[in-house]
Coordinates of C-alpha atoms in Angstrom, one line a residue:
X9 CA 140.9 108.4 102.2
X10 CA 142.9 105.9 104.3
X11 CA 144.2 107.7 108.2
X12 CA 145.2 104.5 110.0
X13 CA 146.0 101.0 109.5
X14 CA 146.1 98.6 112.9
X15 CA 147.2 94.7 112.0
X16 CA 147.4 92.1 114.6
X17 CA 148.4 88.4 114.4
X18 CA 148.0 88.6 110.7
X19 CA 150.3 86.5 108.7
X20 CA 154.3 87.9 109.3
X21 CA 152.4 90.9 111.3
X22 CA 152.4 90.6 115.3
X23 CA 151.3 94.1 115.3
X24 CA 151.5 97.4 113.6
X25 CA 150.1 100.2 113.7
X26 CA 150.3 103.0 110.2
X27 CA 149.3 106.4 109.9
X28 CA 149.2 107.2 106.3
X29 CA 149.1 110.9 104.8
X30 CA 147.9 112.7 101.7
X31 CA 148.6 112.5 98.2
X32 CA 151.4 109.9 96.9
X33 CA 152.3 107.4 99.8
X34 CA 155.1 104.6 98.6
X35 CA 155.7 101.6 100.9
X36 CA 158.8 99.4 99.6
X37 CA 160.9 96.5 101.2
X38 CA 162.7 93.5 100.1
X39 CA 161.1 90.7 98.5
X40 CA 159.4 88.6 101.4
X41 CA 159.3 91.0 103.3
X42 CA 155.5 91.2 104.0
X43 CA 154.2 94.5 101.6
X44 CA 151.5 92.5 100.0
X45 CA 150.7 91.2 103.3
X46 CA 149.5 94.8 103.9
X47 CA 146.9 94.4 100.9
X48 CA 145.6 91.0 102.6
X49 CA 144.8 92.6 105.8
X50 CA 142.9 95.5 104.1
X51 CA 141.1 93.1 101.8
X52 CA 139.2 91.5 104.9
X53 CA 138.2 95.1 105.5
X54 CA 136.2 95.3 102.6
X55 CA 134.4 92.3 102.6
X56 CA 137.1 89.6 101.5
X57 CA 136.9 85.9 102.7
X58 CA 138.5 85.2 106.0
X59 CA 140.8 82.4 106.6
X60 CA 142.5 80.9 109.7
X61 CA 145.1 80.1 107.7
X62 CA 146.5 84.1 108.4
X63 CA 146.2 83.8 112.2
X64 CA 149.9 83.8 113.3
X65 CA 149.3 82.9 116.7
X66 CA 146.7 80.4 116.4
X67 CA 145.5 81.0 119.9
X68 CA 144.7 84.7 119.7
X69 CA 142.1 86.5 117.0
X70 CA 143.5 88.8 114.3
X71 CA 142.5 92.2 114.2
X72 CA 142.7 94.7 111.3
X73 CA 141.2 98.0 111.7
X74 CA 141.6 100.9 109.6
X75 CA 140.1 104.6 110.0
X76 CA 139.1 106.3 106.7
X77 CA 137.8 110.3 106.0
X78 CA 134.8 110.0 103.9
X79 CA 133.2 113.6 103.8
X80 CA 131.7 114.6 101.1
X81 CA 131.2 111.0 99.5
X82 CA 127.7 111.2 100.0
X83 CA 127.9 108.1 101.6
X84 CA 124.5 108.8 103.9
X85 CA 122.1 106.9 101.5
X86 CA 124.2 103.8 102.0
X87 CA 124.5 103.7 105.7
X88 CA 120.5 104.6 106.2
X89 CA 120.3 101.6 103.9
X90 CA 121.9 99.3 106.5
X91 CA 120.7 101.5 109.3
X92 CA 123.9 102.2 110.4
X93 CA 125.1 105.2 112.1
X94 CA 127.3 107.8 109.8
X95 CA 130.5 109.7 110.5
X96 CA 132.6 111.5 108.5
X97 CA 135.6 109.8 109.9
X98 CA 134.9 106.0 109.4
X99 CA 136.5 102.8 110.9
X100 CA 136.1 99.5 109.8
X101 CA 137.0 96.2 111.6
X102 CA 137.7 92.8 111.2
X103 CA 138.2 90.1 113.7
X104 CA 139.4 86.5 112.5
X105 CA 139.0 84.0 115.6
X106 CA 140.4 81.0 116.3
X107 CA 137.6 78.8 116.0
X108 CA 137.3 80.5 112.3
X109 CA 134.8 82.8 112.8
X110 CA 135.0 86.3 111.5
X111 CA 133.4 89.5 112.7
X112 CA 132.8 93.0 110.7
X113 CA 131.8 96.2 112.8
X114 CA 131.2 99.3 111.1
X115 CA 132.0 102.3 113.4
X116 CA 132.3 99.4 116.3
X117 CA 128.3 98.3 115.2
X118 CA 128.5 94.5 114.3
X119 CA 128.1 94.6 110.4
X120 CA 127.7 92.4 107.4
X121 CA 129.9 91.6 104.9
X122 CA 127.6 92.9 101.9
X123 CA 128.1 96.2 104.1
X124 CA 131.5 95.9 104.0
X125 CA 131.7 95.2 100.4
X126 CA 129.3 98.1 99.2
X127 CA 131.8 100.7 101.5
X128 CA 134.7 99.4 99.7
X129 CA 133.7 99.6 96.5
X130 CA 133.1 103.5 97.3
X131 CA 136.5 104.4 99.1
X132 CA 139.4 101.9 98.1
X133 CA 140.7 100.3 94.8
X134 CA 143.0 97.5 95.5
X135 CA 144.7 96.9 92.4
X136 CA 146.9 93.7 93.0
X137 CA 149.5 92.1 90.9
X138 CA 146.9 89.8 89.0
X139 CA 144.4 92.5 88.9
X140 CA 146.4 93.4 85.5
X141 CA 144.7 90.1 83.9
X142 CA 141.4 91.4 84.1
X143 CA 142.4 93.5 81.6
X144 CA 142.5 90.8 78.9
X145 CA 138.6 90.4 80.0
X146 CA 136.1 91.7 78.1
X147 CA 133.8 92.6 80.9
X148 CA 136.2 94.5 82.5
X149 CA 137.0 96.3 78.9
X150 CA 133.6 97.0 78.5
X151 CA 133.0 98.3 82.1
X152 CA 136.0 100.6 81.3
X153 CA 134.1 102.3 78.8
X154 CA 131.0 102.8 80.8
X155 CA 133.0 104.3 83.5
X156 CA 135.0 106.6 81.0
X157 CA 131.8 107.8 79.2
X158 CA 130.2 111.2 79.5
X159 CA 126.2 110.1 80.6
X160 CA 126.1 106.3 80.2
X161 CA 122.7 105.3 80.2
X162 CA 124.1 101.8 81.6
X163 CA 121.5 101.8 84.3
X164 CA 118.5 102.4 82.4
X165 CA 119.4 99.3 80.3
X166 CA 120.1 97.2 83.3
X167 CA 116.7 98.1 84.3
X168 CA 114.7 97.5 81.2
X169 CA 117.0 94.4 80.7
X170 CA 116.1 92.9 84.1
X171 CA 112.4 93.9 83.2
X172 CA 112.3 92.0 80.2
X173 CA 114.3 89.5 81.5
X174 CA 111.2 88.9 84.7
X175 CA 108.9 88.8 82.2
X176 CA 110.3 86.5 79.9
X177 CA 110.5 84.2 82.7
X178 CA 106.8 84.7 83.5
X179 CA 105.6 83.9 79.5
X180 CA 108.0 81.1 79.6
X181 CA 105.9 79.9 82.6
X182 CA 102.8 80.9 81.1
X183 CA 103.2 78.5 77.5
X184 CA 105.1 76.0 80.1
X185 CA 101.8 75.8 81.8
X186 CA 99.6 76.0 78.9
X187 CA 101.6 73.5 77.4
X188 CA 100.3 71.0 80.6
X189 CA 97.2 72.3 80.2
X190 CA 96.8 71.3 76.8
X191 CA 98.0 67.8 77.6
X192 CA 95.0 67.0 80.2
X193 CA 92.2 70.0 78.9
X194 CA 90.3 67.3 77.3
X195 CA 90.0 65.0 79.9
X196 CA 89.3 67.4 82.3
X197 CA 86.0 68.9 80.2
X198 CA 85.1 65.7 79.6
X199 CA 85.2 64.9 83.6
X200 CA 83.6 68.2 84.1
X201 CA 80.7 68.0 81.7
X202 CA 79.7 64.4 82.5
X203 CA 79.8 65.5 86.8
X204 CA 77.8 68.4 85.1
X205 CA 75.3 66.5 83.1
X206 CA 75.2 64.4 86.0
X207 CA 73.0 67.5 87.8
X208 CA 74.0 66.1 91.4
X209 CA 72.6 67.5 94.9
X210 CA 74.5 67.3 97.9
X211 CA 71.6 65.7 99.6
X212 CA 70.2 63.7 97.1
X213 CA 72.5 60.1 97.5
X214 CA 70.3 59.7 101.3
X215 CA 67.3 60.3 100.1
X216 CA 67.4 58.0 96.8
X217 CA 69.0 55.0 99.4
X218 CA 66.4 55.5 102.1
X219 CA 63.8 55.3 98.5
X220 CA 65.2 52.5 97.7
X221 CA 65.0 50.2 100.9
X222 CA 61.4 51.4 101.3
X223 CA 60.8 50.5 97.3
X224 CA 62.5 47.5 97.6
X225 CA 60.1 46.5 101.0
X226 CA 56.9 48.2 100.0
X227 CA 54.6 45.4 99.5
X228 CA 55.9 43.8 102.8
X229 CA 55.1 46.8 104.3
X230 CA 51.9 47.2 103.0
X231 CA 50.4 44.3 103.9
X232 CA 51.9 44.5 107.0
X233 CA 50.0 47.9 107.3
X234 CA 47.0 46.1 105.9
X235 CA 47.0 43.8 108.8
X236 CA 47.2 47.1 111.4
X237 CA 44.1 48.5 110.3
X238 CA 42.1 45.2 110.2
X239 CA 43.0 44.5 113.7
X240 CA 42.7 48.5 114.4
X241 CA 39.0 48.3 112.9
X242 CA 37.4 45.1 112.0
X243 CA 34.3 44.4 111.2
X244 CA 31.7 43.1 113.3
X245 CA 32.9 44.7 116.5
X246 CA 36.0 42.5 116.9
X247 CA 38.8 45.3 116.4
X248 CA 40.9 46.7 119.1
X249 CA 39.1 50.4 118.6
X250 CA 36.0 48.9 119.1
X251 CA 36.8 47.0 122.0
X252 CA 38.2 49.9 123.9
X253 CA 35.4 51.9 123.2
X254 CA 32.8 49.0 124.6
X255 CA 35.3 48.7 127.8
X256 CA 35.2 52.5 128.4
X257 CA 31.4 52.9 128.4
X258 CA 31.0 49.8 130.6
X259 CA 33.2 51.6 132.8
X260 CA 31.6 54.8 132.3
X261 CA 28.3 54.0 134.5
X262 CA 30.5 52.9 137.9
X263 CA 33.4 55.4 137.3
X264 CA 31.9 57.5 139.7
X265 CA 31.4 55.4 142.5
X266 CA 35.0 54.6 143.1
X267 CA 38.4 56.7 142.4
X268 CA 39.9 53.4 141.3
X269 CA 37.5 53.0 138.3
X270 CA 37.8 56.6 137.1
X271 CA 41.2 56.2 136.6
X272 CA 41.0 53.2 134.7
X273 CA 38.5 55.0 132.6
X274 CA 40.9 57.5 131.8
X275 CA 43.1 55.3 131.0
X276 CA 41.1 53.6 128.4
X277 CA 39.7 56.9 127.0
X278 CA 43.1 57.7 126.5
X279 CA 44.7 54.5 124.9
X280 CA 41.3 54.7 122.5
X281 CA 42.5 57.8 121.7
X282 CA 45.9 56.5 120.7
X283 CA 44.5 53.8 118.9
X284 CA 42.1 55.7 116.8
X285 CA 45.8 58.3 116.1
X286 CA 47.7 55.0 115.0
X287 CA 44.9 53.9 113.3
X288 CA 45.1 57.2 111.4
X289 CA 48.6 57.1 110.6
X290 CA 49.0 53.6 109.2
X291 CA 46.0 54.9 106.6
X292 CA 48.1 57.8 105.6
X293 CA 51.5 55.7 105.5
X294 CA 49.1 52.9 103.0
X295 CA 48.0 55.9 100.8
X296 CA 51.5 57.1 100.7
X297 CA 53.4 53.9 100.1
X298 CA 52.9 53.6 96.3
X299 CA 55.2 50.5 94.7
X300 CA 56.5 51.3 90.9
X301 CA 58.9 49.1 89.3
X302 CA 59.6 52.3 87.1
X303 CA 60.7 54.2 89.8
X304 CA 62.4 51.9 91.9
X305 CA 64.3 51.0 88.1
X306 CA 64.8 54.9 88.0
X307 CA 66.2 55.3 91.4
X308 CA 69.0 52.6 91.3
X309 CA 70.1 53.7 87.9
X310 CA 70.3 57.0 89.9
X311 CA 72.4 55.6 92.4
X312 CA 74.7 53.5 90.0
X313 CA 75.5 56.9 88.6
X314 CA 76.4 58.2 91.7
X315 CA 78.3 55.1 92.8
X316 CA 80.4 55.0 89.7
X317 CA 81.6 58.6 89.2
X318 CA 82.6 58.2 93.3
X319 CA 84.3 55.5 92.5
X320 CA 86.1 57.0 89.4
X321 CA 87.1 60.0 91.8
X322 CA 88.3 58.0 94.6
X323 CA 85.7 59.7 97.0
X324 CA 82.5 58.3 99.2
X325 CA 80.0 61.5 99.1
X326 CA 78.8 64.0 96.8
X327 CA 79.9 66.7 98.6
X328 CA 83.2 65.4 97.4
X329 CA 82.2 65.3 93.9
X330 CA 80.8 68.6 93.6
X331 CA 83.9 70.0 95.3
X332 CA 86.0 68.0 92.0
X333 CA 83.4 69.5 89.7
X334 CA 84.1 73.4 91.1
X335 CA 87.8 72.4 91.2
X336 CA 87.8 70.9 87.3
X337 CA 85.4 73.9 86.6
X338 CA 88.2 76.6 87.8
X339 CA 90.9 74.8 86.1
X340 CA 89.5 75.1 82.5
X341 CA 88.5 78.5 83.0
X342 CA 91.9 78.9 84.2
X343 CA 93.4 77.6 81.1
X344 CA 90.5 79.5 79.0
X345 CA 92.2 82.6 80.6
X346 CA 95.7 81.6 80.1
X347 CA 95.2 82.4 76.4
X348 CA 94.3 85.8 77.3
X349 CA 97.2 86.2 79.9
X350 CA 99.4 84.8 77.4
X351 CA 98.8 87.2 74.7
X352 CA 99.3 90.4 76.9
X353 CA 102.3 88.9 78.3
X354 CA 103.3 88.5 75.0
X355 CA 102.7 92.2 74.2
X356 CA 104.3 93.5 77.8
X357 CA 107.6 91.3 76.5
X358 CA 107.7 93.0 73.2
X359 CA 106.9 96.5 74.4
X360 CA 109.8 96.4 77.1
X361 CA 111.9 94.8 74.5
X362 CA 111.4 97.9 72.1
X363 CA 112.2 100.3 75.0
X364 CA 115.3 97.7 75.5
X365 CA 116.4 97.8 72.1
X366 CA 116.5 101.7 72.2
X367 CA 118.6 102.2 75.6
X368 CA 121.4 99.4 74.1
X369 CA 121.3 101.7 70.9
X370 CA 122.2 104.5 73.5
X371 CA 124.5 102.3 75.2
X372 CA 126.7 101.8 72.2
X373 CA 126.6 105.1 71.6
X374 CA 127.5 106.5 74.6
X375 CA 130.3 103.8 74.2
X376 CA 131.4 104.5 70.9
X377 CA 132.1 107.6 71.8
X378 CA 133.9 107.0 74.9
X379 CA 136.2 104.7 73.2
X380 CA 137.3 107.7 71.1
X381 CA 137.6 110.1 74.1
X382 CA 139.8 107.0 75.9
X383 CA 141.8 106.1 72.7
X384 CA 143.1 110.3 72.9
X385 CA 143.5 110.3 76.7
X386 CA 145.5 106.7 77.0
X387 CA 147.7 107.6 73.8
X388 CA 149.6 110.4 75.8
X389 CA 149.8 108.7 78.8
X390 CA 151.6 105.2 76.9
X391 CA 153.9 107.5 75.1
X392 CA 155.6 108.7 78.5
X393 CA 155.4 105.1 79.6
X394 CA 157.5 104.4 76.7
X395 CA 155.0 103.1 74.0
X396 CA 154.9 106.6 72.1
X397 CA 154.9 104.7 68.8
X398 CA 151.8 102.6 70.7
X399 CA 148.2 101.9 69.5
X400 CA 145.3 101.5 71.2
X401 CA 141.5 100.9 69.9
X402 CA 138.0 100.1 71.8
X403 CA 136.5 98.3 69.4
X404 CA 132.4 98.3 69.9
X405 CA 130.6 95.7 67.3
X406 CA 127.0 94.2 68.2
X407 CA 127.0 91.2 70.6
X408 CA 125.2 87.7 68.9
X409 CA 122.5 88.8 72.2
X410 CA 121.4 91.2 74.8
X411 CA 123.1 90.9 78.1
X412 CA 123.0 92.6 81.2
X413 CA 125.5 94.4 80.1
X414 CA 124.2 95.5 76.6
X415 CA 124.0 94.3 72.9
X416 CA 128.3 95.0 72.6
X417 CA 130.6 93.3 72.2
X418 CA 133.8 95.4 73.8
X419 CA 137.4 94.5 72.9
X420 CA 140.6 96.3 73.8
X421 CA 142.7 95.9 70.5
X422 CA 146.1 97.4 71.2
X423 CA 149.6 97.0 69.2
X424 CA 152.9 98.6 71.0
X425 CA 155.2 99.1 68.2
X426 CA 154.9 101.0 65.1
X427 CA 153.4 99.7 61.9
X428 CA 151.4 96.9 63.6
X429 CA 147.7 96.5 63.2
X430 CA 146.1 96.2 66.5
X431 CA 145.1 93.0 68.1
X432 CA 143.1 91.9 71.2
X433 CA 145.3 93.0 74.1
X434 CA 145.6 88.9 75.6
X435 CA 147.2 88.0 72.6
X436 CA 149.7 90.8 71.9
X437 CA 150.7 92.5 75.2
X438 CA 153.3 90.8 77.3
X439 CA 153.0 91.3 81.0
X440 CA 155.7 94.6 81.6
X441 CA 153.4 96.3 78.5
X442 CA 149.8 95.0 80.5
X443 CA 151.2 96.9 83.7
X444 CA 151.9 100.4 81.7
X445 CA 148.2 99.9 80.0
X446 CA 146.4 99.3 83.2
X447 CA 148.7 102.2 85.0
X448 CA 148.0 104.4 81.9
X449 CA 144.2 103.4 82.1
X450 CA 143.9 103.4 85.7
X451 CA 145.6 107.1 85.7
X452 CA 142.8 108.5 83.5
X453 CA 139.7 106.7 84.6
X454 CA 140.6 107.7 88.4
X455 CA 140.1 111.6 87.0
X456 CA 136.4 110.8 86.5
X457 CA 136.4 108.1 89.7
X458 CA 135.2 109.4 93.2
X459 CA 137.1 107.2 94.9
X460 CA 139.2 108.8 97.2
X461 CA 142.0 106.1 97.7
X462 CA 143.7 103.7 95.0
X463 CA 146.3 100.8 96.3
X464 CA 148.9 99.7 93.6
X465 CA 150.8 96.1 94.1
X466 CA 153.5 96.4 92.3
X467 CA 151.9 97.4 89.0
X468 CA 155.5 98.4 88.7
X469 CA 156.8 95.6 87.2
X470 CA 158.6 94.6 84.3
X471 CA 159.6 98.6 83.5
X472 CA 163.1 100.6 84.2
X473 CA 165.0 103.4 83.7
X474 CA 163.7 106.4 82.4
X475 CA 160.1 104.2 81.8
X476 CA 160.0 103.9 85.8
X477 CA 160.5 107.7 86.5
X478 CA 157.6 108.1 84.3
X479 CA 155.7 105.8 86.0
X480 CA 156.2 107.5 88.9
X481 CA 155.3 110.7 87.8
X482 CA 152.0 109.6 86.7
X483 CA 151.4 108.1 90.2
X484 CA 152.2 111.7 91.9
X485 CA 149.8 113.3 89.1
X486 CA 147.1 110.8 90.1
X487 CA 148.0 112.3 94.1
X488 CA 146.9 115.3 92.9
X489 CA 143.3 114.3 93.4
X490 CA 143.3 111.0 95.0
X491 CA 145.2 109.4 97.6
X492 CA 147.8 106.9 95.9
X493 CA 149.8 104.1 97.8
X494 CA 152.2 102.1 95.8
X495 CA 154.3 99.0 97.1
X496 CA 157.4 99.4 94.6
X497 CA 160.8 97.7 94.1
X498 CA 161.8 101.1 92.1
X499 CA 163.7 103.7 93.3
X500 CA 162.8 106.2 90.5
X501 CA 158.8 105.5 92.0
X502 CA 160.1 105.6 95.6
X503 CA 161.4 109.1 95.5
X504 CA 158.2 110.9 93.8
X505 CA 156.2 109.4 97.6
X506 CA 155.0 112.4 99.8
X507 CA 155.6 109.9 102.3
X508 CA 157.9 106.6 102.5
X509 CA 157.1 103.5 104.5
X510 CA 159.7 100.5 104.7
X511 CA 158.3 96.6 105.7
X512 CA 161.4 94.6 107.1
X513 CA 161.5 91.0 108.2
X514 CA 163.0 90.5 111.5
X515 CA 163.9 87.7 114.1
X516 CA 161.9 87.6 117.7
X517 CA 163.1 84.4 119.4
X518 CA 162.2 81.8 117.0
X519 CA 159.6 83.5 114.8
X520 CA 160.2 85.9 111.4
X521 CA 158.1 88.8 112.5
X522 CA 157.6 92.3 109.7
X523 CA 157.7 95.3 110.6
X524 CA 156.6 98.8 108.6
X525 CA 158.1 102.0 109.5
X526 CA 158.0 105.9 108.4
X527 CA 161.3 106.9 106.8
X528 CA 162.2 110.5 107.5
X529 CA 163.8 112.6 105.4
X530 CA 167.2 111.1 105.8
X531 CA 166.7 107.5 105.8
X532 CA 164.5 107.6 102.9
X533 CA 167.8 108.7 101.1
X534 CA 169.8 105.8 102.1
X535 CA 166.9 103.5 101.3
X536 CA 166.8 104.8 98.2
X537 CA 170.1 104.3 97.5
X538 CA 170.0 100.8 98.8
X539 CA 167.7 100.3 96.2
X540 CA 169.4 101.6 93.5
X541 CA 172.9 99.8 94.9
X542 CA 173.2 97.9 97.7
X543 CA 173.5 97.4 101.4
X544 CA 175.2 99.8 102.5
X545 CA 174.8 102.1 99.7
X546 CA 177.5 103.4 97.6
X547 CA 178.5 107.1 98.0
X548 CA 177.6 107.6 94.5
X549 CA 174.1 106.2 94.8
X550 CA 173.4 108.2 97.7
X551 CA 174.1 111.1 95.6
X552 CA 172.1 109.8 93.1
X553 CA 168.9 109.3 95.7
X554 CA 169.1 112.7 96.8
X555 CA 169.2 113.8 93.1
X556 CA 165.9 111.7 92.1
X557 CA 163.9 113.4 95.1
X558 CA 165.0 116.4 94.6
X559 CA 163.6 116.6 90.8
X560 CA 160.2 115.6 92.2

């Protein structure tokens, strides 16, 4: 529950500092005065939007920092979540700056404001003045019923349904891309079969150019060959092999006789040598060098091929066309799988829908019969409100489609006087009967809520007389269990409050500054009297304040 509020520079607020107590803690002033103020400055706390705009002085940062005991919330899980260290006493703060920056710290650790949010949601219930609208909503109506029945399987829907709801996504990508698929699956086999028929090696467009130019050349080069071999070898003595041979043996006899002729000897014996290899070769290049017009016809339709399916692809090798042929290869397997990936998809969809269908089923159920079990509790409640002749029905009918909420469609139908047929609570409840329904609801759902603190702004208004007495008796009930601090303009509410805090405006040199104060004992008396009269307070209203506190 909430120990201690500290506010500085916030709005009217220079700086205060509150202890609050147990149970049934009512904070009143005049109108303007700065009570709602109060509800601002512990909104940033859990995770509201900051705004310059609340920065009194616009030179200094604002500061709002409350402490709260949360033992035996089981709040651990959370704070390992955000790997923040837990106490049971708790303190949150938030720091507006000038430059309109804000900073959260959890137990004086910087903190997001997700953190911030998730703690609030688990130790304070602001219920503001337009708060009451949200009872005309039908998520909120539906949400009531959740929270009022007895094992709502809520979360196990939300599961499947967020299940379903991934793998709908992922067979609506699926046909989306089998749909594309379709659209180019032809082309692309026919691209892939003709690279395919085409049988092409990654070597092979070298070789077939280098056959070409030799193809295209081979009778010049045969002749030329020709013409080697005669001059190599001619008849009659007259070729180059035979002339070096005749050379070396005339040198042969004299070699001996001088170092000069031995070398050139050797020299001819090995050019002879040379000749006779070169000789050899040009016989084998002539055998090999066979001209075909069928195979140089063969070898440039070969190349055309190649040519014109690189050209079709944009690319210059056939490296690059096998890799297209792998790639279009993949892709229509790919879509020959999709098929197959489609129809289990198909059957995980329908399978999680089934289980789906079954937790909604539970889910209205478990509704159904928490809209009874509300009807009985709230009936009670509205008839000390005033509305004993009231009526109040949940209505649960199937929704037109699942949501993540279920397959309902909730709707508060409710009819305050006697006779009537009930109708959707927007269209029938005017604003002072909206504030007893959600003070009637919000007295019976916070019996099954853990949260340890709930904030009323003025959900007060539009009742009086004996109707606000009850009011505030249902308020000190509620403090039976929970902590409960109301900002009232009723007297009758004001003197049921374990403890009484007053917010006053006041002048400090030229600035309207508020102020919030304990009352004792004494002067929460005389403030209720002002209430109930004026200022000062008339001797018989007095008398009457110290008459309504002392029935509580």
């Amino acid at each position: 529950m909430l120990r201690t509020l500290h506010v500085e520079n916030y709005a009217l607020i220079r700086e205060t500092d509150i202890s609050l107590a147990d149970g049934f803690v009512v904070i009143t002033g005049e109108t303007g005065a700065g009570k709602s103020i109060l509800l601002g400055a512990l909104g940033l706390l859990v995770g509201q939007r900051a705004d310059t705009q609340v920065l009194a002085d616009k030179e200094r940062r604002c500061v709002v920092e409350a402490t709260f005991d949360i033992a035996d919330l089981g709040l651990e899980p959370l704070f390992a979540r955000y790997d923040a260290d837990y106490d049971d006493t708790l303190i949150l703060r938030r720091e507006i700056l000038p430059s309109a920056k804000s900073r959260a710290f959890v137990n004086d650790s910087p903190a997001s404001l997700q953190f911030l949010k998730e703690l609030g949601s688990h130790i304070l219930d602001i219920h503001s003045q337009y708060q009451t609208l949200t009872l005309t909503e039908s998520t909120f109506q539906t949400q009531l019923l959740d929270t009022f029945a007895t094992a709502s399987p809520l979360e196990e829907y939300r599961q499947l349904y967020r299940s379903y709801s991934s793998l709908k996504r992922e067979l609506e990508q699926l046909t989306a891309r089998d749909m594309e698929n379709n659209k180019v699956r032809d082309y692309n086999l026919f691209l892939f079969d003709e690279l395919n028929a085409a049988r092409l090696q990654e070597e092979e467009q070298q070789e077939l150019e280098e056959e070409a130019r030799l193809l295209e050349h081979a009778e010049g080069i045969k002749e030329a060959l020709g013409t080697v071999a005669a001059l190599c070898d001619g008849q009659d003595g007259d070729g180059a092999i035979a002339r070096l041979s005749a050379s070396r043996s005339a040198l042969s006899h004299v070699a001996s006789f001088h170092e000069g002729i031995e070398s050139l000897y050797q020299r001819l014996d090995s050019c002879l040598i040379e000749m006779q290899d070169i000789l050899s070769e040009v016989a084998s290049l002539d055998d090999k060098i066979q001209y075909s017009s069928e195979r140089q016809a063969a070898v440039a339709e070969r190349l055309d091929l190649i040519y014109r399916l690189q050209k079709k692809h944009g690319v210059d090798t056939v490296a690059a066309l096998l890799e297209i042929q792998a790639r279009l290869g993949e892709q229509l397997k790919d879509a020959e799988n999709l098929d197959d990936m489609i129809r289990d998809k198909m059957e995980q969809v329908d399978k999680v829908f089934a289980q789906m269908q079954q937790a909604a089923d539970r889910l209205t159920q478990s509704r159904q019969a928490a809209a009874t079990l509300l009807e009985s509790q709230l009936l009670p409640v509205l008839a000390k409100l005033g509305m004993a002749s009231a009526r109040i029905v949940a209505d649960v009918s199937p929704a037109a489609d699942y949501g993540p909420m279920g397959h309902d469609n909730v709707r508060l139908l409710f009819n305050a006087n006697q006779g009537g047929t009930p109708r959707p609570v927007a269209d029938v409840a005017s604003g002072g009967e909206l504030s007893r329904l959600m003070l009637a609801i919000k007295s019976v759902v916070t019996q099954r809520s853990l949260l340890p603190t709930i904030i009323f702004d003025e959900i007060d208004s539009g009742v009086s007389g004996d109707i606000s007495v009850a009011v505030g008796e249902i308020m000190r009930r509620m403090a039976d269990h929970m902590q409960v601090i109301a900002i009232s303009h009723l007297p009758q509410i004001a003197a049921k409050a374990s403890q009484h805090l007053k917010v006053a405006k006041a002048l400090e040199g030229e600035s309207t500054i508020s102020r919030i104060r304990q009352l004792s004992a004494d002067e929460r008396v005389t403030e209720i009297a002002i209430m109930l009269s004026s200022n000062p307070p008339t001797t018989a209203a007095l008398q009457t304040a110290r008459e309504l506190m002392q029935t509580t």
